[in-house]
Amino acid sequence: MNDGSELLKRLDQQLQVAQEDRNLDWIKESLQTAIEVELSTIPPYLCGLWSVKDDKSPVAQLILGIVNEEMLHAGLCCNMLTAIGGTPKIRMPAYPAHLPGHLGGSLEVYLGGLTPDYVQNVFMAIERPESPAERFEGAVTIGGFYSTLLAAFRRVRPPITGDHQLTAEHIGLTYTISEPRDIERAIRDIKEQGEGTGQSPDAVHTHHELGHYYRFGEIHHGKKLIRTWDGDWGYEGGPVPFPDASPMARVPMDGWAKATDPAKALLATFNQTYTDMLKLLEQAWGTGDQHKLGDAVGKMFALKDPAVQLMQLPLPAPATGNYGPDFRYLG
């Protein structure tokens, strides 16, 4: 566990390597980083999702779909890494963290309940598209990082094996990596499902859905994104009502270290389950064990109940808002 600064530094160092020096080891290191990037987006999205009181609401279902796709992206990166002889390590930051939604940027990702500001400043900032018009000044997007990674794959052409690759149909991980075109497909799927095309929302993936950035934009703006009369795109479609959400407070730097029961007990249950899940994921891809992956998925589903219970507990005065999961790895 770390505060994300080590990951950000590592990304910056990888992108500064000259093109001709981006060899097989560089690709392996970059794929490991990509796994951490994808996994690191999931806890903030889950906090937003679990805070929504009606989990059948359109917004809750939208966020759930995005969480599933982030898990798919992490799985694809794990498969790509094992396909070229690497072994995925499942590492997560301690939140709040500086994550590489914009490599070299200053985005700080924190955990909190769903609000319009949280959607704009965390969700949309992470997924900002690879386009000069959509970049923060001096920053590189996740999509730009994947483009660089794909260029290295095309130049190096590393040998591909089928060792230790896994599938998970419930998140759409239905194919493994057996040839170069599978690499192309995986990176294309990650980029289009995640941020969307670098030019506009026109490029949609196989389910004909917008990229994550634009779907989160619909929540923030409260309207569907549609093509307007002049051929451009705008948030001018049907309403997307913002849901009623539990007021989960922003998790502080040290988590809820001073919590007392019943919050303390719920946090212990949540974090132990979270830790067990991460260990099972690493074991699954380390050995190619589908059963361990299934066990990890079971642990993931078990996180929801203690998280939702935490979100019903007010913080002690004078603090405002409620508790929520702090996603601490127990070692």
Short mmCIF file of C-alpha atoms in Angstrom, two decimals:
data_model
loop_
_atom_site.label_atom_id
_atom_site.label_comp_id
_atom_site.label_asym_id
_atom_site.label_seq_id
_atom_site.Cartn_x
_atom_site.Cartn_y
_atom_site.Cartn_z
CA MET A 1 0.00 0.00 0.00
CA ASN A 2 1.13 3.56 -0.69
CA ASP A 3 -0.34 7.03 -1.17
CA GLY A 4 -0.13 6.77 -4.96
CA SER A 5 2.92 9.02 -5.32
CA GLU A 6 5.21 6.03 -5.97
CA LEU A 7 2.93 4.84 -8.76
CA LEU A 8 2.75 8.30 -10.29
CA LYS A 9 6.55 8.63 -10.15
CA ARG A 10 6.95 5.22 -11.78
CA LEU A 11 4.59 6.17 -14.61
CA ASP A 12 6.44 9.39 -15.27
CA GLN A 13 9.74 7.51 -15.36
CA GLN A 14 8.35 4.92 -17.81
CA LEU A 15 7.05 7.57 -20.18
CA GLN A 16 10.42 9.34 -20.17
CA VAL A 17 12.20 6.23 -21.51
CA ALA A 18 13.24 6.74 -25.14
CA GLN A 19 11.17 4.85 -27.71
CA GLU A 20 14.10 2.71 -28.84
CA ASP A 21 14.66 1.59 -25.22
CA ARG A 22 11.08 0.47 -24.61
CA ASN A 23 11.88 -3.24 -24.63
CA LEU A 24 10.12 -6.33 -23.25
CA ASP A 25 11.00 -5.41 -19.66
CA TRP A 26 9.55 -1.93 -20.23
CA ILE A 27 6.33 -3.45 -21.55
CA LYS A 28 6.04 -5.76 -18.53
CA GLU A 29 6.61 -2.86 -16.12
CA SER A 30 4.07 -0.74 -17.97
CA LEU A 31 1.44 -3.49 -17.92
CA GLN A 32 1.96 -3.89 -14.16
CA THR A 33 1.42 -0.17 -13.83
CA ALA A 34 -1.70 -0.39 -15.99
CA ILE A 35 -3.13 -3.10 -13.70
CA GLU A 36 -2.64 -0.78 -10.74
CA VAL A 37 -4.21 2.14 -12.62
CA GLU A 38 -7.34 0.17 -13.47
CA LEU A 39 -7.77 -1.33 -10.00
CA SER A 40 -7.18 2.03 -8.32
CA THR A 41 -10.26 3.56 -9.97
CA ILE A 42 -12.62 0.95 -8.50
CA PRO A 43 -12.79 1.97 -4.78
CA PRO A 44 -13.91 5.58 -5.46
CA TYR A 45 -16.48 4.34 -7.96
CA LEU A 46 -17.75 1.75 -5.47
CA CYS A 47 -18.12 4.36 -2.75
CA GLY A 48 -20.24 6.45 -5.06
CA LEU A 49 -22.28 3.41 -6.09
CA TRP A 50 -22.87 2.07 -2.57
CA SER A 51 -23.92 5.49 -1.30
CA VAL A 52 -26.89 5.55 -3.72
CA LYS A 53 -29.92 4.53 -1.66
CA ASP A 54 -31.80 2.92 -4.56
CA ASP A 55 -29.36 0.46 -6.14
CA LYS A 56 -31.84 -0.13 -8.99
CA SER A 57 -31.83 3.51 -10.05
CA PRO A 58 -30.48 4.39 -13.52
CA VAL A 59 -27.45 6.17 -12.04
CA ALA A 60 -26.59 3.23 -9.78
CA GLN A 61 -26.85 0.83 -12.70
CA LEU A 62 -24.69 3.13 -14.84
CA ILE A 63 -21.94 3.23 -12.21
CA LEU A 64 -22.17 -0.53 -11.67
CA GLY A 65 -21.63 -1.09 -15.40
CA ILE A 66 -18.52 1.09 -15.28
CA VAL A 67 -17.16 -0.76 -12.24
CA ASN A 68 -17.58 -4.04 -14.11
CA GLU A 69 -15.69 -2.62 -17.09
CA GLU A 70 -12.84 -1.41 -14.88
CA MET A 71 -12.55 -4.95 -13.53
CA LEU A 72 -12.54 -6.18 -17.13
CA HIS A 73 -9.73 -3.76 -18.00
CA ALA A 74 -7.65 -4.94 -15.05
CA GLY A 75 -8.26 -8.55 -16.13
CA LEU A 76 -7.21 -7.82 -19.70
CA CYS A 77 -4.00 -6.21 -18.44
CA CYS A 78 -3.32 -9.23 -16.23
CA ASN A 79 -3.84 -11.54 -19.20
CA MET A 80 -1.57 -9.42 -21.41
CA LEU A 81 1.15 -9.49 -18.76
CA THR A 82 0.98 -13.25 -18.19
CA ALA A 83 0.88 -13.78 -21.97
CA ILE A 84 4.39 -12.29 -22.28
CA GLY A 85 5.87 -14.09 -19.28
CA GLY A 86 5.09 -11.67 -16.45
CA THR A 87 3.35 -12.23 -13.12
CA PRO A 88 0.73 -9.66 -12.04
CA LYS A 89 1.03 -8.08 -8.61
CA ILE A 90 -2.20 -6.79 -7.10
CA ARG A 91 -1.28 -3.51 -5.42
CA MET A 92 -3.60 -0.76 -4.25
CA PRO A 93 -2.98 2.75 -2.90
CA ALA A 94 -4.11 4.14 0.42
CA TYR A 95 -6.67 6.87 -0.22
CA PRO A 96 -6.64 9.80 -0.71
CA ALA A 97 -4.06 9.22 -3.41
CA HIS A 98 -2.51 10.91 -6.40
CA LEU A 99 -3.48 8.53 -9.17
CA PRO A 100 -2.45 8.60 -12.83
CA GLY A 101 -5.77 9.67 -14.31
CA HIS A 102 -3.50 12.30 -15.87
CA LEU A 103 0.07 11.13 -15.76
CA GLY A 104 2.19 13.90 -14.30
CA GLY A 105 -0.92 15.83 -13.26
CA SER A 106 -2.00 16.69 -9.72
CA LEU A 107 -5.33 14.84 -9.54
CA GLU A 108 -6.03 13.62 -6.01
CA VAL A 109 -8.55 10.81 -5.78
CA TYR A 110 -10.44 10.55 -2.52
CA LEU A 111 -13.26 8.35 -1.23
CA GLY A 112 -16.68 9.83 -0.56
CA GLY A 113 -20.38 9.61 -1.25
CA LEU A 114 -21.98 10.50 -4.57
CA THR A 115 -22.42 14.22 -5.23
CA PRO A 116 -22.28 16.24 -8.46
CA ASP A 117 -18.87 17.62 -7.43
CA TYR A 118 -17.55 14.11 -6.72
CA VAL A 119 -18.64 12.97 -10.17
CA GLN A 120 -16.95 15.94 -11.85
CA ASN A 121 -13.78 16.26 -9.78
CA VAL A 122 -12.98 12.57 -9.33
CA PHE A 123 -14.92 10.34 -11.75
CA MET A 124 -14.71 12.55 -14.84
CA ALA A 125 -11.18 13.72 -14.04
CA ILE A 126 -9.92 10.12 -13.97
CA GLU A 127 -11.54 9.29 -17.31
CA ARG A 128 -10.79 12.49 -19.24
CA PRO A 129 -10.28 11.58 -22.94
CA GLU A 130 -7.04 11.53 -24.89
CA SER A 131 -7.57 14.75 -26.81
CA PRO A 132 -5.74 18.08 -26.72
CA ALA A 133 -9.05 19.84 -26.05
CA GLU A 134 -9.78 17.53 -23.12
CA ARG A 135 -6.38 17.46 -21.38
CA PHE A 136 -5.29 19.31 -18.35
CA GLU A 137 -2.35 21.49 -19.27
CA GLY A 138 0.88 19.51 -19.19
CA ALA A 139 -0.83 16.20 -18.39
CA VAL A 140 -1.07 12.88 -20.19
CA THR A 141 -4.26 10.82 -20.09
CA ILE A 142 -4.72 7.13 -19.36
CA GLY A 143 -5.55 6.69 -23.03
CA GLY A 144 -2.28 8.33 -24.02
CA PHE A 145 -0.44 5.88 -21.79
CA TYR A 146 -2.16 2.92 -23.49
CA SER A 147 -1.34 4.34 -26.93
CA THR A 148 2.32 4.45 -25.93
CA LEU A 149 2.10 0.89 -24.63
CA LEU A 150 0.53 -0.37 -27.87
CA ALA A 151 3.24 1.32 -29.93
CA ALA A 152 5.88 -0.56 -27.91
CA PHE A 153 4.06 -3.88 -28.45
CA ARG A 154 4.03 -3.26 -32.21
CA ARG A 155 7.74 -2.47 -32.27
CA VAL A 156 9.01 -5.21 -29.93
CA ARG A 157 6.57 -7.98 -30.95
CA PRO A 158 7.18 -10.10 -27.83
CA PRO A 159 6.45 -13.85 -27.94
CA ILE A 160 2.99 -14.70 -26.60
CA THR A 161 2.00 -17.75 -24.54
CA GLY A 162 -1.28 -18.79 -22.97
CA ASP A 163 0.12 -19.36 -19.48
CA HIS A 164 -1.97 -18.41 -16.41
CA GLN A 165 -4.61 -16.47 -18.31
CA LEU A 166 -8.14 -16.34 -16.91
CA THR A 167 -11.67 -15.57 -18.07
CA ALA A 168 -14.65 -14.11 -16.20
CA GLU A 169 -17.82 -13.95 -18.24
CA HIS A 170 -19.76 -11.85 -15.70
CA ILE A 171 -17.50 -8.86 -16.43
CA GLY A 172 -17.03 -9.61 -20.14
CA LEU A 173 -13.55 -11.13 -19.86
CA THR A 174 -14.38 -13.72 -22.51
CA TYR A 175 -11.14 -13.94 -24.46
CA THR A 176 -7.50 -14.60 -23.68
CA ILE A 177 -4.35 -13.31 -25.39
CA SER A 178 -2.92 -15.74 -27.93
CA GLU A 179 -1.69 -13.55 -30.80
CA PRO A 180 -0.80 -9.91 -31.54
CA ARG A 181 -4.28 -8.98 -32.72
CA ASP A 182 -5.60 -9.90 -29.27
CA ILE A 183 -3.28 -7.25 -27.81
CA GLU A 184 -4.68 -4.73 -30.28
CA ARG A 185 -8.24 -5.73 -29.35
CA ALA A 186 -7.63 -5.55 -25.60
CA ILE A 187 -6.07 -2.08 -25.69
CA ARG A 188 -8.77 -0.80 -28.06
CA ASP A 189 -11.50 -2.12 -25.74
CA ILE A 190 -9.86 -0.53 -22.69
CA LYS A 191 -9.51 2.86 -24.36
CA GLU A 192 -12.96 3.02 -25.91
CA GLN A 193 -14.86 1.61 -22.94
CA GLY A 194 -12.95 3.81 -20.55
CA GLU A 195 -12.35 7.33 -21.71
CA GLY A 196 -13.93 7.08 -25.16
CA THR A 197 -12.43 8.28 -28.39
CA GLY A 198 -9.93 11.11 -28.38
CA GLN A 199 -11.99 13.19 -30.78
CA SER A 200 -15.65 12.88 -29.70
CA PRO A 201 -18.15 10.40 -28.24
CA ASP A 202 -18.57 8.90 -31.75
CA ALA A 203 -16.47 5.78 -31.14
CA VAL A 204 -18.43 3.39 -28.96
CA HIS A 205 -17.51 -0.15 -28.01
CA THR A 206 -19.27 -3.39 -28.87
CA HIS A 207 -22.21 -2.71 -26.53
CA HIS A 208 -22.83 0.65 -28.24
CA GLU A 209 -22.35 2.62 -25.05
CA LEU A 210 -20.52 5.85 -24.44
CA GLY A 211 -17.09 5.85 -22.84
CA HIS A 212 -16.92 6.29 -19.07
CA TYR A 213 -16.10 10.00 -19.25
CA TYR A 214 -19.27 10.75 -21.19
CA ARG A 215 -21.47 8.46 -19.08
CA PHE A 216 -20.24 10.17 -15.92
CA GLY A 217 -20.91 13.46 -17.69
CA GLU A 218 -24.56 12.50 -18.02
CA ILE A 219 -24.77 12.05 -14.24
CA HIS A 220 -23.05 15.39 -13.59
CA HIS A 221 -25.12 17.37 -16.10
CA GLY A 222 -28.37 15.56 -15.33
CA LYS A 223 -29.11 14.94 -19.00
CA LYS A 224 -28.34 12.42 -21.69
CA LEU A 225 -25.53 13.21 -24.13
CA ILE A 226 -26.97 13.42 -27.65
CA ARG A 227 -26.00 14.63 -31.10
CA THR A 228 -27.56 18.07 -31.51
CA TRP A 229 -29.21 19.64 -34.55
CA ASP A 230 -25.88 21.07 -35.78
CA GLY A 231 -24.15 17.68 -35.68
CA ASP A 232 -22.23 18.39 -32.49
CA TRP A 233 -22.65 16.63 -29.14
CA GLY A 234 -24.25 18.11 -26.04
CA TYR A 235 -25.85 17.15 -22.75
CA GLU A 236 -29.28 18.12 -24.06
CA GLY A 237 -31.17 14.83 -24.08
CA GLY A 238 -33.61 13.27 -21.63
CA PRO A 239 -33.25 13.76 -17.88
CA VAL A 240 -30.83 11.74 -15.76
CA PRO A 241 -32.17 12.42 -12.25
CA PHE A 242 -29.48 12.64 -9.59
CA PRO A 243 -30.24 9.97 -6.98
CA ASP A 244 -30.68 10.30 -3.24
CA ALA A 245 -27.37 9.27 -1.65
CA SER A 246 -26.06 8.68 1.85
CA PRO A 247 -23.80 11.56 2.97
CA MET A 248 -20.55 9.60 3.21
CA ALA A 249 -17.85 12.02 4.33
CA ARG A 250 -14.50 12.30 2.62
CA VAL A 251 -12.15 9.67 4.06
CA PRO A 252 -9.19 11.39 5.82
CA MET A 253 -5.52 10.66 5.20
CA ASP A 254 -5.28 8.07 7.98
CA GLY A 255 -8.63 6.47 7.21
CA TRP A 256 -11.07 6.12 10.10
CA ALA A 257 -8.29 5.26 12.55
CA LYS A 258 -10.16 6.80 15.51
CA ALA A 259 -13.49 5.07 14.83
CA THR A 260 -15.28 3.37 17.72
CA ASP A 261 -17.84 0.58 17.61
CA PRO A 262 -20.04 -0.15 15.74
CA ALA A 263 -18.10 1.61 12.94
CA LYS A 264 -14.80 0.12 14.09
CA ALA A 265 -16.13 -3.43 13.86
CA LEU A 266 -17.65 -2.86 10.43
CA LEU A 267 -14.41 -1.33 9.17
CA ALA A 268 -12.46 -4.34 10.43
CA THR A 269 -14.85 -6.71 8.63
CA PHE A 270 -14.72 -4.69 5.43
CA ASN A 271 -10.95 -4.32 5.34
CA GLN A 272 -10.28 -7.97 6.14
CA THR A 273 -12.60 -9.03 3.31
CA TYR A 274 -10.94 -6.49 1.00
CA THR A 275 -7.48 -7.78 1.92
CA ASP A 276 -8.54 -11.39 1.35
CA MET A 277 -9.95 -10.44 -2.05
CA LEU A 278 -6.71 -8.80 -3.20
CA LYS A 279 -4.64 -11.79 -2.08
CA LEU A 280 -6.95 -14.19 -3.94
CA LEU A 281 -6.72 -12.11 -7.12
CA GLU A 282 -2.93 -12.22 -7.03
CA GLN A 283 -2.93 -15.97 -6.37
CA ALA A 284 -5.41 -16.54 -9.20
CA TRP A 285 -3.31 -14.83 -11.86
CA GLY A 286 -0.08 -16.15 -10.39
CA THR A 287 -1.22 -19.74 -10.94
CA GLY A 288 -3.97 -19.49 -13.55
CA ASP A 289 -6.50 -20.80 -11.00
CA GLN A 290 -10.08 -20.06 -12.08
CA HIS A 291 -11.43 -21.25 -8.71
CA LYS A 292 -9.40 -18.66 -6.81
CA LEU A 293 -10.72 -15.99 -9.16
CA GLY A 294 -14.25 -17.14 -8.32
CA ASP A 295 -13.42 -16.95 -4.62
CA ALA A 296 -12.12 -13.40 -5.10
CA VAL A 297 -15.36 -12.40 -6.82
CA GLY A 298 -17.30 -13.81 -3.86
CA LYS A 299 -15.25 -11.65 -1.50
CA MET A 300 -15.95 -8.62 -3.67
CA PHE A 301 -19.71 -9.13 -3.41
CA ALA A 302 -19.33 -9.51 0.38
CA LEU A 303 -17.92 -5.96 0.62
CA LYS A 304 -21.24 -4.25 -0.07
CA ASP A 305 -23.14 -5.01 3.17
CA PRO A 306 -20.58 -3.63 5.65
CA ALA A 307 -19.98 -0.65 3.36
CA VAL A 308 -23.68 0.25 3.22
CA GLN A 309 -24.01 -0.23 6.99
CA LEU A 310 -21.07 2.14 7.55
CA MET A 311 -22.78 4.75 5.40
CA GLN A 312 -25.72 4.82 7.82
CA LEU A 313 -23.54 5.74 10.82
CA PRO A 314 -23.01 9.48 11.51
CA LEU A 315 -19.53 10.68 12.38
CA PRO A 316 -19.11 11.93 15.96
CA ALA A 317 -19.58 15.68 16.44
CA PRO A 318 -18.29 18.16 15.46
CA ALA A 319 -17.65 16.30 12.19
CA THR A 320 -20.47 16.16 9.64
CA GLY A 321 -21.51 13.36 7.33
CA ASN A 322 -21.37 9.60 7.74
CA TYR A 323 -18.73 6.91 7.80
CA GLY A 324 -17.96 4.80 4.74
CA PRO A 325 -15.39 2.18 3.71
CA ASP A 326 -11.77 3.36 3.77
CA PHE A 327 -10.28 0.46 1.74
CA ARG A 328 -7.28 -0.30 3.96
CA TYR A 329 -5.04 -3.27 3.16
CA LEU A 330 -4.31 -5.20 6.36
CA GLY A 331 -1.26 -7.12 5.14
#
